[in-house]
mmCIF file of C-alpha atoms in Angstrom:
data_model
loop_
_atom_site.group_PDB
_atom_site.id
_atom_site.type_symbol
_atom_site.label_atom_id
_atom_site.label_comp_id
_atom_site.label_asym_id
_atom_site.label_seq_id
_atom_site.Cartn_x
_atom_site.Cartn_y
_atom_site.Cartn_z
ATOM 1 C CA MET A 973 5.290 27.434 -62.506
ATOM 2 C CA PHE A 974 8.398 28.332 -60.274
ATOM 3 C CA LYS A 975 6.960 31.690 -59.512
ATOM 4 C CA VAL A 976 3.952 30.306 -57.827
ATOM 5 C CA MET A 977 6.061 27.896 -55.805
ATOM 6 C CA LYS A 978 8.105 30.734 -54.829
ATOM 7 C CA ARG A 979 5.044 32.865 -53.932
ATOM 8 C CA SER A 980 3.549 29.802 -51.815
ATOM 9 C CA LEU A 981 6.317 28.866 -50.394
ATOM 10 C CA PRO A 982 5.937 31.364 -47.446
ATOM 11 C CA TYR A 983 2.594 30.423 -46.887
ATOM 12 C CA VAL A 984 3.333 26.728 -46.448
ATOM 13 C CA ALA A 985 6.126 27.525 -44.011
ATOM 14 C CA VAL A 986 3.764 29.978 -41.967
ATOM 15 C CA PHE A 987 1.338 27.012 -42.187
ATOM 16 C CA ALA A 988 3.748 24.484 -40.963
ATOM 17 C CA LEU A 989 5.077 26.661 -38.252
ATOM 18 C CA PHE A 990 1.546 27.582 -36.942
ATOM 19 C CA SER A 991 0.647 23.401 -37.179
ATOM 20 C CA LEU A 992 3.766 22.794 -35.015
ATOM 21 C CA PHE A 993 2.651 25.087 -32.192
ATOM 22 C CA ALA A 994 -0.814 24.103 -32.336
ATOM 23 C CA CYS A 995 -0.353 20.328 -31.253
ATOM 24 C CA ASP A 996 -0.368 19.478 -27.527
ATOM 25 C CA VAL A 997 1.563 16.317 -26.418
ATOM 26 C CA TYR A 998 0.253 14.689 -23.242
ATOM 27 C CA THR A 999 1.645 12.086 -21.614
ATOM 28 C CA VAL A 1000 -0.260 9.748 -19.520
ATOM 29 C CA GLU A 1001 1.509 8.299 -16.555
ATOM 30 C CA PRO A 1002 0.462 5.392 -14.440
ATOM 31 C CA ARG A 1003 -0.862 6.197 -11.074
ATOM 32 C CA TYR A 1004 1.727 4.895 -8.401
ATOM 33 C CA ASP A 1005 -0.373 2.854 -5.447
ATOM 34 C CA VAL A 1006 1.849 2.017 -2.654
ATOM 35 C CA ARG A 1007 -0.449 -0.619 -1.708
ATOM 36 C CA ASP A 1008 0.721 -2.635 -4.999
ATOM 37 C CA ASN A 1009 4.026 -3.506 -2.837
ATOM 38 C CA LEU A 1010 2.327 -4.939 0.024
ATOM 39 C CA THR A 1011 -0.552 -7.143 -1.531
ATOM 40 C CA GLY A 1012 -0.278 -10.911 -1.303
ATOM 41 C CA ASN A 1013 1.013 -14.112 1.070
ATOM 42 C CA TYR A 1014 3.413 -13.310 4.008
ATOM 43 C CA GLU A 1015 5.337 -15.727 6.346
ATOM 44 C CA MET A 1016 4.794 -14.279 10.053
ATOM 45 C CA GLU A 1017 7.235 -14.387 12.618
ATOM 46 C CA GLU A 1018 5.513 -12.837 15.783
ATOM 47 C CA TYR A 1019 7.215 -12.164 19.061
ATOM 48 C CA SER A 1020 4.510 -12.023 22.324
ATOM 49 C CA ASP A 1021 5.823 -9.969 25.226
ATOM 50 C CA MET A 1022 2.964 -11.710 27.277
ATOM 51 C CA TYR A 1023 3.596 -15.483 26.786
ATOM 52 C CA ASN A 1024 7.628 -15.070 26.084
ATOM 53 C CA ASP A 1025 7.146 -16.827 23.073
ATOM 54 C CA LEU A 1026 7.480 -16.659 19.082
ATOM 55 C CA SER A 1027 4.968 -17.738 16.681
ATOM 56 C CA TYR A 1028 4.901 -18.510 13.326
ATOM 57 C CA TYR A 1029 1.630 -18.118 10.861
ATOM 58 C CA GLN A 1030 0.718 -17.016 7.509
ATOM 59 C CA ILE A 1031 -1.150 -13.446 6.732
ATOM 60 C CA TYR A 1032 -2.785 -12.551 3.559
ATOM 61 C CA ILE A 1033 -2.924 -8.806 2.657
ATOM 62 C CA ARG A 1034 -4.980 -7.115 0.146
ATOM 63 C CA LYS A 1035 -6.437 -3.728 -1.019
ATOM 64 C CA SER A 1036 -9.142 -1.842 0.462
ATOM 65 C CA ALA A 1037 -11.735 -0.495 -1.831
ATOM 66 C CA TYR A 1038 -10.692 2.794 -0.100
ATOM 67 C CA ALA A 1039 -7.281 4.642 -1.159
ATOM 68 C CA GLY A 1040 -4.223 3.960 1.135
ATOM 69 C CA GLU A 1041 -6.101 1.498 2.958
ATOM 70 C CA ILE A 1042 -5.304 -2.555 3.137
ATOM 71 C CA TYR A 1043 -6.819 -5.588 5.146
ATOM 72 C CA ILE A 1044 -4.826 -7.814 7.054
ATOM 73 C CA ASP A 1045 -6.293 -11.346 7.008
ATOM 74 C CA ASN A 1046 -5.334 -13.859 9.777
ATOM 75 C CA PHE A 1047 -3.802 -11.365 12.127
ATOM 76 C CA TYR A 1048 -2.437 -12.574 15.222
ATOM 77 C CA ALA A 1049 -3.175 -15.960 14.005
ATOM 78 C CA SER A 1050 -6.727 -15.679 15.195
ATOM 79 C CA ASP A 1051 -8.280 -15.313 11.722
ATOM 80 C CA VAL A 1052 -8.970 -11.751 12.528
ATOM 81 C CA LEU A 1053 -9.412 -9.199 9.724
ATOM 82 C CA VAL A 1054 -7.924 -5.898 10.438
ATOM 83 C CA HIS A 1055 -8.076 -2.592 8.371
ATOM 84 C CA ALA A 1056 -4.582 -0.653 8.214
ATOM 85 C CA SER A 1057 -3.770 2.510 6.332
ATOM 86 C CA VAL A 1058 -0.602 2.924 4.308
ATOM 87 C CA SER A 1059 1.265 6.143 3.777
ATOM 88 C CA TYR A 1060 4.550 5.724 2.205
ATOM 89 C CA ASP A 1061 6.614 3.160 3.723
ATOM 90 C CA ARG A 1062 4.391 3.514 7.005
ATOM 91 C CA VAL A 1063 1.667 1.210 8.191
ATOM 92 C CA ILE A 1064 -0.936 2.329 11.150
ATOM 93 C CA ILE A 1065 -3.430 -0.032 12.120
ATOM 94 C CA PRO A 1066 -5.684 2.291 13.874
ATOM 95 C CA TYR A 1067 -7.855 0.973 17.217
ATOM 96 C CA GLN A 1068 -10.271 -1.210 16.523
ATOM 97 C CA GLU A 1069 -12.431 -4.190 18.134
ATOM 98 C CA VAL A 1070 -12.652 -7.225 16.031
ATOM 99 C CA ASN A 1071 -13.741 -10.462 17.020
ATOM 100 C CA GLY A 1072 -13.484 -10.022 20.975
ATOM 101 C CA TYR A 1073 -10.036 -8.142 20.396
ATOM 102 C CA ALA A 1074 -9.005 -4.875 20.605
ATOM 103 C CA ILE A 1075 -5.878 -4.181 18.367
ATOM 104 C CA GLU A 1076 -3.832 -1.416 17.395
ATOM 105 C CA GLY A 1077 -0.175 -0.507 16.288
ATOM 106 C CA THR A 1078 2.367 0.655 13.783
ATOM 107 C CA GLY A 1079 4.624 -0.936 11.177
ATOM 108 C CA THR A 1080 7.176 -0.259 8.526
ATOM 109 C CA VAL A 1081 7.758 -1.747 4.822
ATOM 110 C CA TYR A 1082 11.275 -2.345 3.356
ATOM 111 C CA GLY A 1083 11.169 -4.210 0.733
ATOM 112 C CA SER A 1084 9.212 -7.636 0.739
ATOM 113 C CA THR A 1085 9.396 -7.131 4.594
ATOM 114 C CA LEU A 1086 6.768 -5.845 6.818
ATOM 115 C CA SER A 1087 7.598 -5.071 10.312
ATOM 116 C CA LEU A 1088 4.743 -4.550 12.847
ATOM 117 C CA THR A 1089 4.444 -3.415 16.417
ATOM 118 C CA TYR A 1090 0.923 -3.881 18.184
ATOM 119 C CA SER A 1091 -1.023 -4.534 21.084
ATOM 120 C CA VAL A 1092 -3.787 -7.060 21.251
ATOM 121 C CA LYS A 1093 -6.182 -7.170 24.115
ATOM 122 C CA ASP A 1094 -8.486 -10.013 24.597
ATOM 123 C CA LEU A 1095 -12.093 -8.236 25.491
ATOM 124 C CA TYR A 1096 -13.856 -11.670 26.551
ATOM 125 C CA ASN A 1097 -11.352 -12.588 29.218
ATOM 126 C CA HIS A 1098 -10.035 -9.150 30.332
ATOM 127 C CA ALA A 1099 -6.408 -10.220 30.120
ATOM 128 C CA PRO A 1100 -3.586 -7.858 29.913
ATOM 129 C CA ALA A 1101 -2.752 -6.534 26.589
ATOM 130 C CA ASP A 1102 -0.221 -8.463 24.543
ATOM 131 C CA PHE A 1103 2.656 -6.308 23.164
ATOM 132 C CA CYS A 1104 3.860 -7.845 20.010
ATOM 133 C CA LYS A 1105 6.718 -7.139 17.586
ATOM 134 C CA SER A 1106 6.424 -9.390 14.363
ATOM 135 C CA THR A 1107 8.403 -9.418 11.004
ATOM 136 C CA ALA A 1108 6.306 -10.576 7.811
ATOM 137 C CA ASN A 1109 8.324 -11.661 4.717
ATOM 138 C CA ARG A 1110 6.064 -12.079 1.522
ATOM 139 C CA TYR A 1111 6.366 -15.498 -0.243
#
């Protein structure tokens, strides 16, 4: 009986060695979406150069169906829905005409704070562009 075990021991060792190298271990990590840090309700503080005035209102940010894109609802406190692209901590609002306004701007994200600089031009009244700086804090 011990002779059989001695003869089969090398075969068992080789089989165990090959079975260890035949296994692949895959680690599946969840994909990181920078937009997850942005979605939610915000309290916006906006300074208008044109009116030399501070305004306070709420905005809501949600993900778009497209990667790297968000929607900002109630932009400029005018119930305007604006789309913006997000890359790392940068937010870019490309030129767009929405509900009679021409809007474009840029911004940065730091923690739960979104800082934006943008221009808004009223296309109906042909008023000069309003340049705004705002800070939005998620609540």
